[in-house]
PDB file of C-alpha atoms in Angstrom:
ATOM      1  CA  MET X   1      12.179 -12.345 -13.582  1.00 73.00           C
ATOM      2  CA  THR X   2       9.517  -9.301 -14.472  1.00 78.00           C
ATOM      3  CA  SER X   3      10.172  -7.130 -17.952  1.00 84.00           C
ATOM      4  CA  ARG X   4       7.502  -4.694 -16.785  1.00 90.00           C
ATOM      5  CA  PRO X   5       9.326  -1.508 -15.573  1.00 93.00           C
ATOM      6  CA  PHE X   6      10.346  -1.120 -11.762  1.00 96.00           C
ATOM      7  CA  LYS X   7       7.958   1.309 -10.143  1.00 97.00           C
ATOM      8  CA  VAL X   8       8.149   2.809  -6.507  1.00 98.00           C
ATOM      9  CA  VAL X   9       4.472   3.503  -4.602  1.00 98.00           C
ATOM     10  CA  CYS X  10       5.021   5.594  -1.861  1.00 98.00           C
ATOM     11  CA  GLU X  11       2.299   5.274   1.239  1.00 97.00           C
ATOM     12  CA  ILE X  12       1.098   8.299   2.649  1.00 95.00           C
ATOM     13  CA  GLU X  13      -0.681   9.037   5.859  1.00 92.00           C
ATOM     14  CA  PRO X  14      -4.047   9.812   5.395  1.00 92.00           C
ATOM     15  CA  PRO X  15      -5.478  12.984   7.773  1.00 92.00           C
ATOM     16  CA  THR X  16      -7.345  11.984  10.396  1.00 93.00           C
ATOM     17  CA  ARG X  17      -8.535  15.442  10.699  1.00 94.00           C
ATOM     18  CA  PRO X  18     -10.342  17.678   7.802  1.00 95.00           C
ATOM     19  CA  ASP X  19      -7.442  19.267   6.927  1.00 95.00           C
ATOM     20  CA  LEU X  20      -5.241  17.946   3.645  1.00 96.00           C
ATOM     21  CA  MET X  21      -2.331  20.535   4.023  1.00 96.00           C
ATOM     22  CA  HIS X  22      -0.405  17.619   5.542  1.00 95.00           C
ATOM     23  CA  VAL X  23      -1.156  15.479   2.450  1.00 95.00           C
ATOM     24  CA  ARG X  24      -0.115  17.886   0.145  1.00 96.00           C
ATOM     25  CA  HIS X  25       2.947  18.087   1.565  1.00 97.00           C
ATOM     26  CA  GLN X  26       3.764  14.234   1.465  1.00 97.00           C
ATOM     27  CA  ILE X  27       2.490  13.736  -2.081  1.00 96.00           C
ATOM     28  CA  GLY X  28       4.536  17.152  -3.002  1.00 96.00           C
ATOM     29  CA  THR X  29       7.940  16.022  -1.177  1.00 97.00           C
ATOM     30  CA  LEU X  30       7.358  11.959  -2.362  1.00 97.00           C
ATOM     31  CA  SER X  31       6.846  12.928  -5.643  1.00 96.00           C
ATOM     32  CA  LYS X  32      10.549  13.379  -6.518  1.00 92.00           C
ATOM     33  CA  VAL X  33      10.576   8.989  -5.992  1.00 96.00           C
ATOM     34  CA  ALA X  34       6.846   8.250  -6.301  1.00 97.00           C
ATOM     35  CA  ASP X  35       5.423   6.365  -9.488  1.00 97.00           C
ATOM     36  CA  THR X  36       2.315   5.948  -7.572  1.00 98.00           C
ATOM     37  CA  PHE X  37       0.774   6.684  -4.171  1.00 98.00           C
ATOM     38  CA  LEU X  38      -1.021   4.262  -1.821  1.00 98.00           C
ATOM     39  CA  ILE X  39      -3.587   5.652   0.299  1.00 97.00           C
ATOM     40  CA  PRO X  40      -4.671   3.886   3.652  1.00 96.00           C
ATOM     41  CA  ASP X  41      -8.553   3.305   4.248  1.00 93.00           C
ATOM     42  CA  ASN X  42      -8.730   3.864   8.170  1.00 86.00           C
ATOM     43  CA  HIS X  43      -5.529   2.270   8.737  1.00 80.00           C
ATOM     44  CA  ILE X  44      -4.882   0.771  12.495  1.00 75.00           C
ATOM     45  CA  GLY X  45      -8.672   0.643  12.870  1.00 76.00           C
ATOM     46  CA  ARG X  46      -8.936   4.943  13.441  1.00 85.00           C
ATOM     47  CA  ALA X  47     -11.050   7.122  11.536  1.00 90.00           C
ATOM     48  CA  THR X  48      -9.259   8.897   8.653  1.00 93.00           C
ATOM     49  CA  VAL X  49     -10.259  10.956   5.349  1.00 95.00           C
ATOM     50  CA  SER X  50     -11.777   9.233   2.770  1.00 96.00           C
ATOM     51  CA  SER X  51      -9.321   7.498   1.058  1.00 96.00           C
ATOM     52  CA  VAL X  52     -10.922   8.127  -2.281  1.00 97.00           C
ATOM     53  CA  ALA X  53     -10.931  11.700  -1.752  1.00 96.00           C
ATOM     54  CA  VAL X  54      -7.246  11.683  -1.069  1.00 96.00           C
ATOM     55  CA  ALA X  55      -6.905   9.911  -3.808  1.00 97.00           C
ATOM     56  CA  HIS X  56      -8.292  12.235  -6.035  1.00 97.00           C
ATOM     57  CA  GLU X  57      -6.695  15.187  -4.374  1.00 96.00           C
ATOM     58  CA  VAL X  58      -3.252  13.068  -5.115  1.00 96.00           C
ATOM     59  CA  GLN X  59      -4.495  13.146  -9.263  1.00 96.00           C
ATOM     60  CA  ALA X  60      -5.443  16.465  -8.811  1.00 96.00           C
ATOM     61  CA  MET X  61      -1.630  17.439  -7.912  1.00 96.00           C
ATOM     62  CA  GLY X  62      -0.796  15.608 -11.409  1.00 96.00           C
ATOM     63  CA  GLY X  63      -0.163  12.311  -9.283  1.00 96.00           C
ATOM     64  CA  ARG X  64      -1.056   8.281 -10.008  1.00 97.00           C
ATOM     65  CA  SER X  65      -3.046   7.181  -6.788  1.00 98.00           C
ATOM     66  CA  ILE X  66      -4.307   4.008  -5.805  1.00 98.00           C
ATOM     67  CA  ALA X  67      -7.177   3.808  -2.584  1.00 98.00           C
ATOM     68  CA  CYS X  68      -7.331   1.254   0.135  1.00 97.00           C
ATOM     69  CA  LEU X  69     -10.552  -0.131   0.666  1.00 97.00           C
ATOM     70  CA  ASN X  70     -11.065  -1.914   3.198  1.00 94.00           C
ATOM     71  CA  SER X  71     -13.982  -4.888   3.752  1.00 94.00           C
ATOM     72  CA  ARG X  72     -14.053  -4.334   7.341  1.00 90.00           C
ATOM     73  CA  ASP X  73     -15.729  -0.846   7.815  1.00 89.00           C
ATOM     74  CA  ARG X  74     -18.365  -1.832   4.739  1.00 91.00           C
ATOM     75  CA  ASN X  75     -21.763  -3.252   3.953  1.00 93.00           C
ATOM     76  CA  MET X  76     -22.350  -3.146   0.187  1.00 94.00           C
ATOM     77  CA  LEU X  77     -24.554  -0.164   0.204  1.00 95.00           C
ATOM     78  CA  GLY X  78     -21.160   1.471   1.229  1.00 94.00           C
ATOM     79  CA  PHE X  79     -18.631  -0.050  -1.233  1.00 96.00           C
ATOM     80  CA  ARG X  80     -21.208   0.808  -3.768  1.00 97.00           C
ATOM     81  CA  ARG X  81     -21.088   4.684  -2.697  1.00 97.00           C
ATOM     82  CA  ASP X  82     -17.271   4.471  -2.996  1.00 97.00           C
ATOM     83  CA  LEU X  83     -17.478   3.554  -6.215  1.00 98.00           C
ATOM     84  CA  LEU X  84     -19.777   5.418  -7.442  1.00 98.00           C
ATOM     85  CA  THR X  85     -17.478   8.399  -5.566  1.00 97.00           C
ATOM     86  CA  ALA X  86     -14.175   6.720  -7.317  1.00 98.00           C
ATOM     87  CA  ALA X  87     -15.735   7.067 -10.706  1.00 97.00           C
ATOM     88  CA  ALA X  88     -17.149  10.344 -10.031  1.00 97.00           C
ATOM     89  CA  TYR X  89     -13.496  11.457  -9.126  1.00 96.00           C
ATOM     90  CA  GLY X  90     -12.060   9.511 -11.922  1.00 96.00           C
ATOM     91  CA  VAL X  91     -10.013   7.167  -8.967  1.00 98.00           C
ATOM     92  CA  GLU X  92      -9.457   3.859 -11.335  1.00 97.00           C
ATOM     93  CA  GLU X  93      -7.597   1.736  -9.113  1.00 98.00           C
ATOM     94  CA  PHE X  94      -7.969   0.304  -5.591  1.00 98.00           C
ATOM     95  CA  LEU X  95      -5.987  -1.861  -3.127  1.00 98.00           C
ATOM     96  CA  PHE X  96      -8.942  -3.936  -0.921  1.00 98.00           C
ATOM     97  CA  VAL X  97      -7.670  -5.493   2.164  1.00 95.00           C
ATOM     98  CA  TYR X  98      -9.595  -7.329   5.573  1.00 91.00           C
ATOM     99  CA  GLY X  99      -8.184  -4.080   7.265  1.00 76.00           C
ATOM    100  CA  ASP X 100      -7.156  -4.564  11.595  1.00 65.00           C
ATOM    101  CA  LYS X 101      -8.984  -4.237  14.371  1.00 67.00           C
ATOM    102  CA  PRO X 102     -11.068  -1.142  15.151  1.00 52.00           C
ATOM    103  CA  ALA X 103      -9.876   1.255  17.590  1.00 56.00           C
ATOM    104  CA  SER X 104     -14.228   1.504  17.997  1.00 57.00           C
ATOM    105  CA  GLY X 105     -17.028   0.247  16.918  1.00 55.00           C
ATOM    106  CA  SER X 106     -16.456  -3.518  15.279  1.00 57.00           C
ATOM    107  CA  ARG X 107     -16.723  -5.018  11.659  1.00 59.00           C
ATOM    108  CA  THR X 108     -19.552  -5.200   9.529  1.00 68.00           C
ATOM    109  CA  GLY X 109     -18.762  -8.921   8.591  1.00 72.00           C
ATOM    110  CA  GLN X 110     -21.101  -8.605   5.293  1.00 86.00           C
ATOM    111  CA  LEU X 111     -17.937  -8.233   2.974  1.00 94.00           C
ATOM    112  CA  THR X 112     -14.734  -9.481   2.345  1.00 94.00           C
ATOM    113  CA  VAL X 113     -11.953  -8.856   0.043  1.00 96.00           C
ATOM    114  CA  ARG X 114     -13.154 -11.763  -2.235  1.00 96.00           C
ATOM    115  CA  SER X 115     -16.842 -10.737  -2.590  1.00 96.00           C
ATOM    116  CA  MET X 116     -15.652  -6.901  -3.303  1.00 97.00           C
ATOM    117  CA  ILE X 117     -13.178  -7.983  -6.180  1.00 97.00           C
ATOM    118  CA  ASP X 118     -16.238 -10.040  -7.568  1.00 97.00           C
ATOM    119  CA  GLU X 119     -17.982  -6.989  -7.256  1.00 97.00           C
ATOM    120  CA  VAL X 120     -15.984  -4.752  -9.072  1.00 98.00           C
ATOM    121  CA  ARG X 121     -15.909  -7.572 -12.462  1.00 96.00           C
ATOM    122  CA  SER X 122     -19.566  -7.480 -12.123  1.00 96.00           C
ATOM    123  CA  LEU X 123     -19.850  -3.822 -13.115  1.00 97.00           C
ATOM    124  CA  SER X 124     -19.926  -3.930 -16.656  1.00 93.00           C
ATOM    125  CA  GLU X 125     -23.510  -4.846 -16.737  1.00 94.00           C
ATOM    126  CA  ASP X 126     -24.688  -2.768 -14.329  1.00 96.00           C
ATOM    127  CA  LYS X 127     -26.301   0.383 -15.998  1.00 96.00           C
ATOM    128  CA  ALA X 128     -24.829   2.846 -13.021  1.00 96.00           C
ATOM    129  CA  PHE X 129     -21.202   2.681 -14.478  1.00 97.00           C
ATOM    130  CA  ALA X 130     -22.414   2.957 -18.047  1.00 96.00           C
ATOM    131  CA  GLY X 131     -19.485   4.234 -19.541  1.00 94.00           C
ATOM    132  CA  VAL X 132     -17.203   4.409 -16.694  1.00 96.00           C
ATOM    133  CA  ALA X 133     -14.019   2.611 -17.802  1.00 95.00           C
ATOM    134  CA  PRO X 134     -13.537  -0.415 -15.519  1.00 96.00           C
ATOM    135  CA  PHE X 135     -11.173  -0.254 -12.252  1.00 98.00           C
ATOM    136  CA  ARG X 136      -7.940  -1.799 -11.292  1.00 98.00           C
ATOM    137  CA  VAL X 137      -7.942  -4.019  -7.973  1.00 98.00           C
ATOM    138  CA  GLY X 138      -5.383  -4.838  -6.049  1.00 98.00           C
ATOM    139  CA  THR X 139      -5.045  -7.641  -3.489  1.00 98.00           C
ATOM    140  CA  ALA X 140      -2.503  -8.310  -0.611  1.00 97.00           C
ATOM    141  CA  ALA X 141      -0.781 -11.186   0.396  1.00 96.00           C
ATOM    142  CA  GLY X 142       1.622 -12.147   3.439  1.00 93.00           C
ATOM    143  CA  LEU X 143       4.370 -14.541   3.068  1.00 94.00           C
ATOM    144  CA  ARG X 144       2.465 -17.464   2.475  1.00 94.00           C
ATOM    145  CA  PRO X 145       0.481 -19.520  -0.173  1.00 96.00           C
ATOM    146  CA  VAL X 146      -1.810 -17.293  -2.745  1.00 96.00           C
ATOM    147  CA  PRO X 147      -5.053 -18.643  -2.390  1.00 96.00           C
ATOM    148  CA  ALA X 148      -6.484 -19.492  -5.935  1.00 96.00           C
ATOM    149  CA  TRP X 149      -9.201 -16.645  -6.175  1.00 96.00           C
ATOM    150  CA  LYS X 150      -6.679 -13.926  -5.039  1.00 97.00           C
ATOM    151  CA  HIS X 151      -5.150 -14.318  -8.811  1.00 96.00           C
ATOM    152  CA  ALA X 152      -8.281 -12.573 -10.043  1.00 95.00           C
ATOM    153  CA  ALA X 153      -6.551  -9.490  -8.487  1.00 98.00           C
ATOM    154  CA  ASP X 154      -4.652  -7.252 -11.294  1.00 98.00           C
ATOM    155  CA  PHE X 155      -1.658  -6.542  -8.584  1.00 98.00           C
ATOM    156  CA  MET X 156      -0.408  -7.397  -5.618  1.00 98.00           C
ATOM    157  CA  PHE X 157       1.178  -6.359  -2.361  1.00 98.00           C
ATOM    158  CA  VAL X 158       3.316  -8.303  -0.838  1.00 97.00           C
ATOM    159  CA  GLN X 159       4.050  -7.967   3.039  1.00 94.00           C
ATOM    160  CA  VAL X 160       6.881  -5.627   4.395  1.00 94.00           C
ATOM    161  CA  SER X 161       9.738  -7.852   5.152  1.00 94.00           C
ATOM    162  CA  PHE X 162      13.441  -6.910   5.994  1.00 94.00           C
ATOM    163  CA  SER X 163      14.765 -10.559   3.912  1.00 94.00           C
ATOM    164  CA  LEU X 164      15.453  -9.979   0.602  1.00 96.00           C
ATOM    165  CA  ASP X 165      15.721 -13.396   0.592  1.00 96.00           C
ATOM    166  CA  ALA X 166      12.154 -14.187   2.252  1.00 95.00           C
ATOM    167  CA  LEU X 167      11.164 -12.450  -0.369  1.00 97.00           C
ATOM    168  CA  LEU X 168      12.153 -14.251  -3.409  1.00 97.00           C
ATOM    169  CA  ARG X 169      11.392 -17.689  -1.636  1.00 97.00           C
ATOM    170  CA  TRP X 170       7.799 -16.570  -1.702  1.00 96.00           C
ATOM    171  CA  ARG X 171       8.335 -15.056  -4.910  1.00 97.00           C
ATOM    172  CA  ASP X 172       9.618 -18.820  -6.479  1.00 96.00           C
ATOM    173  CA  ALA X 173       6.846 -21.045  -4.536  1.00 97.00           C
ATOM    174  CA  ASN X 174       3.923 -18.220  -5.595  1.00 96.00           C
ATOM    175  CA  PRO X 175       4.039 -17.727  -9.377  1.00 93.00           C
ATOM    176  CA  VAL X 176       1.511 -15.309 -10.383  1.00 92.00           C
ATOM    177  CA  ASP X 177       0.859 -13.310 -13.700  1.00 91.00           C
ATOM    178  CA  MET X 178       0.564  -9.934 -12.494  1.00 96.00           C
ATOM    179  CA  PRO X 179       2.522  -6.793 -11.141  1.00 97.00           C
ATOM    180  CA  VAL X 180       3.686  -7.748  -7.471  1.00 98.00           C
ATOM    181  CA  TYR X 181       4.739  -5.104  -5.223  1.00 98.00           C
ATOM    182  CA  ALA X 182       7.103  -6.442  -2.277  1.00 98.00           C
ATOM    183  CA  GLY X 183       6.256  -4.332   1.153  1.00 97.00           C
ATOM    184  CA  VAL X 184       9.079  -2.014   2.647  1.00 97.00           C
ATOM    185  CA  MET X 185       8.896   0.400   5.491  1.00 96.00           C
ATOM    186  CA  VAL X 186      10.913   2.366   7.842  1.00 96.00           C
ATOM    187  CA  ILE X 187      11.721   1.918  11.384  1.00 95.00           C
ATOM    188  CA  ALA X 188      11.446   4.872  13.256  1.00 92.00           C
ATOM    189  CA  SER X 189      12.600   4.064  16.824  1.00 92.00           C
ATOM    190  CA  ALA X 190      13.394   1.197  18.729  1.00 89.00           C
ATOM    191  CA  ALA X 191       9.851   1.786  20.287  1.00 90.00           C
ATOM    192  CA  HIS X 192       8.185   1.580  16.442  1.00 91.00           C
ATOM    193  CA  ALA X 193      10.265  -1.425  15.932  1.00 90.00           C
ATOM    194  CA  ASN X 194       8.336  -3.054  19.607  1.00 87.00           C
ATOM    195  CA  ARG X 195       5.089  -1.960  18.471  1.00 87.00           C
ATOM    196  CA  LEU X 196       5.195  -3.595  14.669  1.00 87.00           C
ATOM    197  CA  ALA X 197       6.807  -6.943  16.246  1.00 84.00           C
ATOM    198  CA  ALA X 198       4.211  -6.649  19.109  1.00 82.00           C
ATOM    199  CA  ALA X 199       1.348  -6.050  16.246  1.00 77.00           C
ATOM    200  CA  ILE X 200       2.647  -8.806  12.941  1.00 77.00           C
ATOM    201  CA  PRO X 201       4.005 -11.426  15.004  1.00 69.00           C
ATOM    202  CA  ASP X 202       5.709 -12.601  11.477  1.00 77.00           C
ATOM    203  CA  ILE X 203       7.242  -9.406  10.514  1.00 84.00           C
ATOM    204  CA  ASP X 204      10.948 -10.467  11.875  1.00 85.00           C
ATOM    205  CA  ILE X 205      12.652  -7.211  12.223  1.00 91.00           C
ATOM    206  CA  PRO X 206      16.516  -7.616  12.124  1.00 90.00           C
ATOM    207  CA  ALA X 207      18.162  -7.313  15.388  1.00 90.00           C
ATOM    208  CA  ASP X 208      21.128  -5.266  14.247  1.00 92.00           C
ATOM    209  CA  LEU X 209      18.979  -2.410  12.675  1.00 93.00           C
ATOM    210  CA  VAL X 210      16.955  -1.984  16.161  1.00 90.00           C
ATOM    211  CA  ASP X 211      20.467  -1.494  17.722  1.00 91.00           C
ATOM    212  CA  ARG X 212      21.609   0.870  15.242  1.00 92.00           C
ATOM    213  CA  LEU X 213      18.174   3.287  15.859  1.00 89.00           C
ATOM    214  CA  ASP X 214      20.094   3.600  19.528  1.00 86.00           C
ATOM    215  CA  GLY X 215      21.994   5.850  17.978  1.00 86.00           C
ATOM    216  CA  ASP X 216      21.537   7.149  13.951  1.00 91.00           C
ATOM    217  CA  ARG X 217      17.728   8.088  13.938  1.00 88.00           C
ATOM    218  CA  LEU X 218      17.925   7.457  10.284  1.00 93.00           C
ATOM    219  CA  ALA X 219      19.313   4.029  10.389  1.00 95.00           C
ATOM    220  CA  GLY X 220      15.909   2.833   9.231  1.00 95.00           C
ATOM    221  CA  VAL X 221      15.636   5.369   6.279  1.00 96.00           C
ATOM    222  CA  GLU X 222      19.021   3.949   4.705  1.00 95.00           C
ATOM    223  CA  SER X 223      18.578   0.352   5.672  1.00 95.00           C
ATOM    224  CA  THR X 224      15.274   0.634   3.970  1.00 96.00           C
ATOM    225  CA  CYS X 225      16.544   2.831   0.785  1.00 97.00           C
ATOM    226  CA  GLU X 226      19.213   0.038   0.509  1.00 96.00           C
ATOM    227  CA  GLN X 227      16.628  -2.779   0.667  1.00 97.00           C
ATOM    228  CA  VAL X 228      14.188  -0.945  -2.328  1.00 97.00           C
ATOM    229  CA  LEU X 229      17.933  -0.891  -4.522  1.00 97.00           C
ATOM    230  CA  ARG X 230      18.097  -5.000  -3.547  1.00 97.00           C
ATOM    231  CA  ILE X 231      14.599  -5.446  -4.670  1.00 98.00           C
ATOM    232  CA  ARG X 232      14.814  -3.667  -7.619  1.00 97.00           C
ATOM    233  CA  GLU X 233      18.066  -5.683  -8.618  1.00 96.00           C
ATOM    234  CA  SER X 234      17.016  -9.095  -8.419  1.00 97.00           C
ATOM    235  CA  GLY X 235      14.882  -8.658 -10.762  1.00 96.00           C
ATOM    236  CA  ALA X 236      11.974 -10.614  -9.323  1.00 97.00           C
ATOM    237  CA  PHE X 237       9.014  -7.834  -8.617  1.00 97.00           C
ATOM    238  CA  ASP X 238       7.632  -5.320 -10.367  1.00 97.00           C
ATOM    239  CA  GLY X 239       8.513  -2.978  -7.452  1.00 98.00           C
ATOM    240  CA  VAL X 240       8.131  -1.848  -4.248  1.00 98.00           C
ATOM    241  CA  HIS X 241       5.396  -0.897  -1.364  1.00 98.00           C
ATOM    242  CA  LEU X 242       7.360   1.901   0.305  1.00 98.00           C
ATOM    243  CA  VAL X 243       5.922   2.496   3.680  1.00 97.00           C
ATOM    244  CA  PRO X 244       8.304   6.343   4.613  1.00 96.00           C
ATOM    245  CA  VAL X 245       6.023   6.450   7.703  1.00 92.00           C
ATOM    246  CA  ALA X 246       6.867   9.884   9.652  1.00 91.00           C
ATOM    247  CA  ARG X 247      10.311   9.910   7.723  1.00 94.00           C
ATOM    248  CA  TYR X 248       8.906  10.344   4.292  1.00 96.00           C
ATOM    249  CA  ARG X 249      11.318  13.627   3.749  1.00 96.00           C
ATOM    250  CA  GLU X 250      14.444  11.695   4.900  1.00 97.00           C
ATOM    251  CA  VAL X 251      13.606   8.683   2.610  1.00 97.00           C
ATOM    252  CA  ALA X 252      12.643  10.999  -0.590  1.00 96.00           C
ATOM    253  CA  ALA X 253      16.059  12.885  -0.390  1.00 96.00           C
ATOM    254  CA  ARG X 254      17.768   9.784   0.162  1.00 95.00           C
ATOM    255  CA  LEU X 255      15.769   7.649  -2.570  1.00 96.00           C
ATOM    256  CA  GLU X 256      16.226   9.990  -5.067  1.00 94.00           C
ATOM    257  CA  GLN X 257      19.967  10.052  -5.016  1.00 92.00           C
ATOM    258  CA  MET X 258      19.842   6.825  -5.022  1.00 91.00           C
ATOM    259  CA  LEU X 259      17.617   5.652  -8.001  1.00 88.00           C
ATOM    260  CA  LYS X 260      19.226   7.666 -10.405  1.00 76.00           C
TER     261      LYS X 260
END
């Protein structure tokens, strides 16, 4: 059982064009329920506006942010550029991930999540970062045993799951001394469910939820919000990593009522 306050970390959709209007709308809408915003980094292999730049925008609007950085797209020079930019913008928290298969180009192959964590931990001895507050870094975990090196992170995001029992079994089997956030995602349609199942073979989306989506476009919203409450009531996690996809307006309205 965790004694830390339960937090909702809302993922927002970064723009694929040089326009931040949609980002600002998501931030404004989800701020009713979000404690922190997570900004993906070229997620699902598409180029987007820098997660560090969007994290700075979140902070300019009064929110807290976590910028995701993937090892797929970077060599060490590019990674240090991102860290310097983050320090200049006052962005202090990161989620380091491997990264999905890119839609164009290929992986750089130079960095890993582990080497990125090691580099950040060494910055206290780097003159270029003198006077900069230490960055906080998180990692992602599947519903499998957690490698020992991931225990060096400051927080952990667990993959999206629609089963509280599966999340609790994983939590019992993987005690870690850091905040842990369980992944929850809105399924927007049956087609969305099929795409996810094809991309993430072990995601195990409930068949009855997919069936309900045919007649109720908000069934995924209701299911996700109920899962958030179940996770909170379990006391096993420090919060959730909420992925509302295109249903962020509906999620904000429903979850605001349920979390009162």
